[in-house]
Coordinates of N, CA and C in Angstrom, one line a residue:
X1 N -43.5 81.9 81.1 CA -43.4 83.0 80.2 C -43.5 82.6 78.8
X2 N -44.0 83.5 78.2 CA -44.5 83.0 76.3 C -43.2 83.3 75.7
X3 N -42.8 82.9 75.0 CA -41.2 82.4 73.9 C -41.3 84.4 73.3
X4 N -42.6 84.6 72.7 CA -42.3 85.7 72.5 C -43.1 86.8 73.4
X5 N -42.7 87.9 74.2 CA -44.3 88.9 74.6 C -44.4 89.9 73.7
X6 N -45.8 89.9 73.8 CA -46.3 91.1 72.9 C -46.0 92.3 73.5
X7 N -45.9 93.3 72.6 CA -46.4 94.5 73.7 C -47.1 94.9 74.1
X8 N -48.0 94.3 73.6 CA -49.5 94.8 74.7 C -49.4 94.3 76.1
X9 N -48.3 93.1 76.3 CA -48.3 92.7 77.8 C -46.8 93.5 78.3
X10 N -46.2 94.2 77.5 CA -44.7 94.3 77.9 C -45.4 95.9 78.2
X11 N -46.0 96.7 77.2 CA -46.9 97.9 78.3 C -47.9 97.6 79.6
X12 N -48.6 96.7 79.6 CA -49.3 96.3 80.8 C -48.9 96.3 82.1
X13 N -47.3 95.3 81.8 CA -46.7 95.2 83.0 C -45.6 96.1 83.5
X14 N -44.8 96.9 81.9 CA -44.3 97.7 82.0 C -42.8 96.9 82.4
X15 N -42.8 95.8 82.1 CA -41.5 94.9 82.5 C -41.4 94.0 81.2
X16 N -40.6 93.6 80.6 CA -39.9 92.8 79.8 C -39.3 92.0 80.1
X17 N -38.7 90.6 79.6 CA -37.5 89.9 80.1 C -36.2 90.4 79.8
X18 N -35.3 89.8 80.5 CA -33.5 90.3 80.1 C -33.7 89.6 78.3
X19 N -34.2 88.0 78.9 CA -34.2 87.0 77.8 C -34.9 87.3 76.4
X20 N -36.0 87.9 77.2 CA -36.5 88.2 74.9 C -36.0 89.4 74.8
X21 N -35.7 90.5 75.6 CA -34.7 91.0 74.8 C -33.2 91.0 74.2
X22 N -32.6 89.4 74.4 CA -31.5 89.1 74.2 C -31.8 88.6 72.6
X23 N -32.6 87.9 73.1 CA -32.9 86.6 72.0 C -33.8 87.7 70.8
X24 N -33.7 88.6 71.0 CA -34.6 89.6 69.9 C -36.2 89.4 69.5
X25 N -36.7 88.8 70.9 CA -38.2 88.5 70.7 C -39.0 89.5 71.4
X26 N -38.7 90.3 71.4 CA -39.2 91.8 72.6 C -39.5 93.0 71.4
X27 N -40.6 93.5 71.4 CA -41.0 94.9 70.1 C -40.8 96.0 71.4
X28 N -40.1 96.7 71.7 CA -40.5 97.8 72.5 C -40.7 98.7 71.6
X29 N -41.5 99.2 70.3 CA -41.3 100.1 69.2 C -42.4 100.9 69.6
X30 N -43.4 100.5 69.9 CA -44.8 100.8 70.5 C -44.6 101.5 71.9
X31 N -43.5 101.1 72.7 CA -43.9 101.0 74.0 C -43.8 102.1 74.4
X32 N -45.2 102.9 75.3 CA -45.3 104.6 75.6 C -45.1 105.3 76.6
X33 N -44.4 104.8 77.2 CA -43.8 104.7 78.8 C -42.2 105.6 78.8
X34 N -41.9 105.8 79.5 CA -40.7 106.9 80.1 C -40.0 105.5 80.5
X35 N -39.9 104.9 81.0 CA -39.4 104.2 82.4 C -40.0 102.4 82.5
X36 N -38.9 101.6 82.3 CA -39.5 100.5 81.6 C -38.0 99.0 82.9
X37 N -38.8 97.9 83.4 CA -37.9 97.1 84.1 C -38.2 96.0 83.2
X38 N -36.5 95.6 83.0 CA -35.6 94.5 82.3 C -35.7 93.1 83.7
X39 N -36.7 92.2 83.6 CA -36.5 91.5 84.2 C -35.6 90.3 84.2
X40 N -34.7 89.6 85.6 CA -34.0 88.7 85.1 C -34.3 87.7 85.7
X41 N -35.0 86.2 85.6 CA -35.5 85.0 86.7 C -34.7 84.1 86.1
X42 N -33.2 83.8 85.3 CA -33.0 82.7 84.9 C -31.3 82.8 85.9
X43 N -31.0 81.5 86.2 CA -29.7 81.3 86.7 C -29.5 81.7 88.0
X44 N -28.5 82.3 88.5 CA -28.2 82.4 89.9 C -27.5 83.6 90.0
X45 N -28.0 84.3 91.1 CA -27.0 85.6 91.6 C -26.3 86.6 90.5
X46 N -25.0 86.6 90.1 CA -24.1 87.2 89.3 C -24.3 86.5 87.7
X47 N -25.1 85.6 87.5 CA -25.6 85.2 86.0 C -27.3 85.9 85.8
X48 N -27.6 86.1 87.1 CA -29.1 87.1 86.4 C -28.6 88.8 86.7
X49 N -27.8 89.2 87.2 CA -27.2 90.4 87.1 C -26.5 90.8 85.7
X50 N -25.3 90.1 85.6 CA -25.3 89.8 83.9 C -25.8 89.6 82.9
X51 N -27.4 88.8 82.9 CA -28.2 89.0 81.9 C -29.2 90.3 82.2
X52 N -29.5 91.0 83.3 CA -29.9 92.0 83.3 C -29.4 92.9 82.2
X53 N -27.8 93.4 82.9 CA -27.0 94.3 82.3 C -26.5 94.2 81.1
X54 N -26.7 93.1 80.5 CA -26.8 92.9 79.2 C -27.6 93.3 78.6
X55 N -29.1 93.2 78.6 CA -30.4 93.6 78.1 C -30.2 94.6 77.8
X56 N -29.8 95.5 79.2 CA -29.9 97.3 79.4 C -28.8 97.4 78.3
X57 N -27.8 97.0 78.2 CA -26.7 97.0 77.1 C -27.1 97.3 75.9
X58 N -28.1 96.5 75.0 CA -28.9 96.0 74.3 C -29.6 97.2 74.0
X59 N -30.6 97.5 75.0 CA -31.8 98.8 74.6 C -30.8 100.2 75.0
X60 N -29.3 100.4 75.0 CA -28.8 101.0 75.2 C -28.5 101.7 73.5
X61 N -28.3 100.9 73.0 CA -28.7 101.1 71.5 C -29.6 101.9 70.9
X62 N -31.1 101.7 71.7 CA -32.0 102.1 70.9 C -32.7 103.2 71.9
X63 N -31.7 104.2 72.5 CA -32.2 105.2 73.1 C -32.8 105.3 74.5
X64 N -32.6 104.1 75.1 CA -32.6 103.7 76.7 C -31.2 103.8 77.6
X65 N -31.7 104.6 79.0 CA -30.0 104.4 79.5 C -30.6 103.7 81.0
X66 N -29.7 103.1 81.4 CA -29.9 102.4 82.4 C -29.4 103.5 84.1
X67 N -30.6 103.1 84.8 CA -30.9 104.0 86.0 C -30.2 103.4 86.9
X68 N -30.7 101.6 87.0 CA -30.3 100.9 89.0 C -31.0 99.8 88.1
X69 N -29.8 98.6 89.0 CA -30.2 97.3 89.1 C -29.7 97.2 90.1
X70 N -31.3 96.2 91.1 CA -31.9 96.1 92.3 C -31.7 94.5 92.0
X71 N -31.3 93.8 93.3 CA -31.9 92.4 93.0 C -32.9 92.4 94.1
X72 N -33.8 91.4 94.2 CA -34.7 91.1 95.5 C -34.4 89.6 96.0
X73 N -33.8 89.6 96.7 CA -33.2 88.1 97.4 C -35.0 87.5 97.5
X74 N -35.6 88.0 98.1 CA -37.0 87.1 98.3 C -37.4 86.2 97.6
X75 N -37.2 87.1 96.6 CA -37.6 86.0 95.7 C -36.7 85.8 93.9
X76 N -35.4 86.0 94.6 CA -34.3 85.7 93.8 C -34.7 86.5 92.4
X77 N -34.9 87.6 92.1 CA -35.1 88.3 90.6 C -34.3 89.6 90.6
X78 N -33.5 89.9 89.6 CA -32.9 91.0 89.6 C -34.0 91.7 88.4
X79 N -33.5 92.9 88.8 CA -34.5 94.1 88.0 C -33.6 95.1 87.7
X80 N -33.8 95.3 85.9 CA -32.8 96.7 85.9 C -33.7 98.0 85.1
X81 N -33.3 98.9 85.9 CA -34.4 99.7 85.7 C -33.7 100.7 84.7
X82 N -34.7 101.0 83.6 CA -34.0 101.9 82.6 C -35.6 102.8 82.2
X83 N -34.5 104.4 81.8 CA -34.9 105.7 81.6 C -35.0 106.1 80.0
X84 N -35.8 106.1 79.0 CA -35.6 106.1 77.4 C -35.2 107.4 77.5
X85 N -34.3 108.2 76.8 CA -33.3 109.6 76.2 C -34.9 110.1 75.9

């Protein structure tokens, strides 16, 4: 994953990291979508749930509320899925 994503790829995929939204490298200002997943791939279990719910924390600020966070054991990624006001 690139240090920062653009939005051109954060609309594309319509997913973001927990991580550049933490670290303040994420523009969602553009982004034209209703309905947007906070991805989490770093750490283990109850530390990518927490960086999830953090994120959502985060864009909770800026007029997003948080729906469901799903993890997928298969392939170890939690997803939190958020609704923009």
């Amino acid at each position: 994953m690139p240090a920062a994503e653009t939005p051109e790829q954060i609309t594309r995929t319509r997913t973001v990291t927990a991580r550049a939204i933490l670290q303040g490298k994420a523009d969602l200002r553009t982004y034209p979508y209703r309905l947007l997943a906070v991805v989490s791939h770093h750490g283990l279990g109850g530390d990518q749930i927490s960086e999830a719910v953090a994120a959502a924390e985060v864009l909770g600020q800026f007029g997003w509320d948080l729906v469901s966070v799903s993890e997928f054991a298969s392939n170890r990624i939690v997803y939190a899925f958020l609704r923009r006001r």
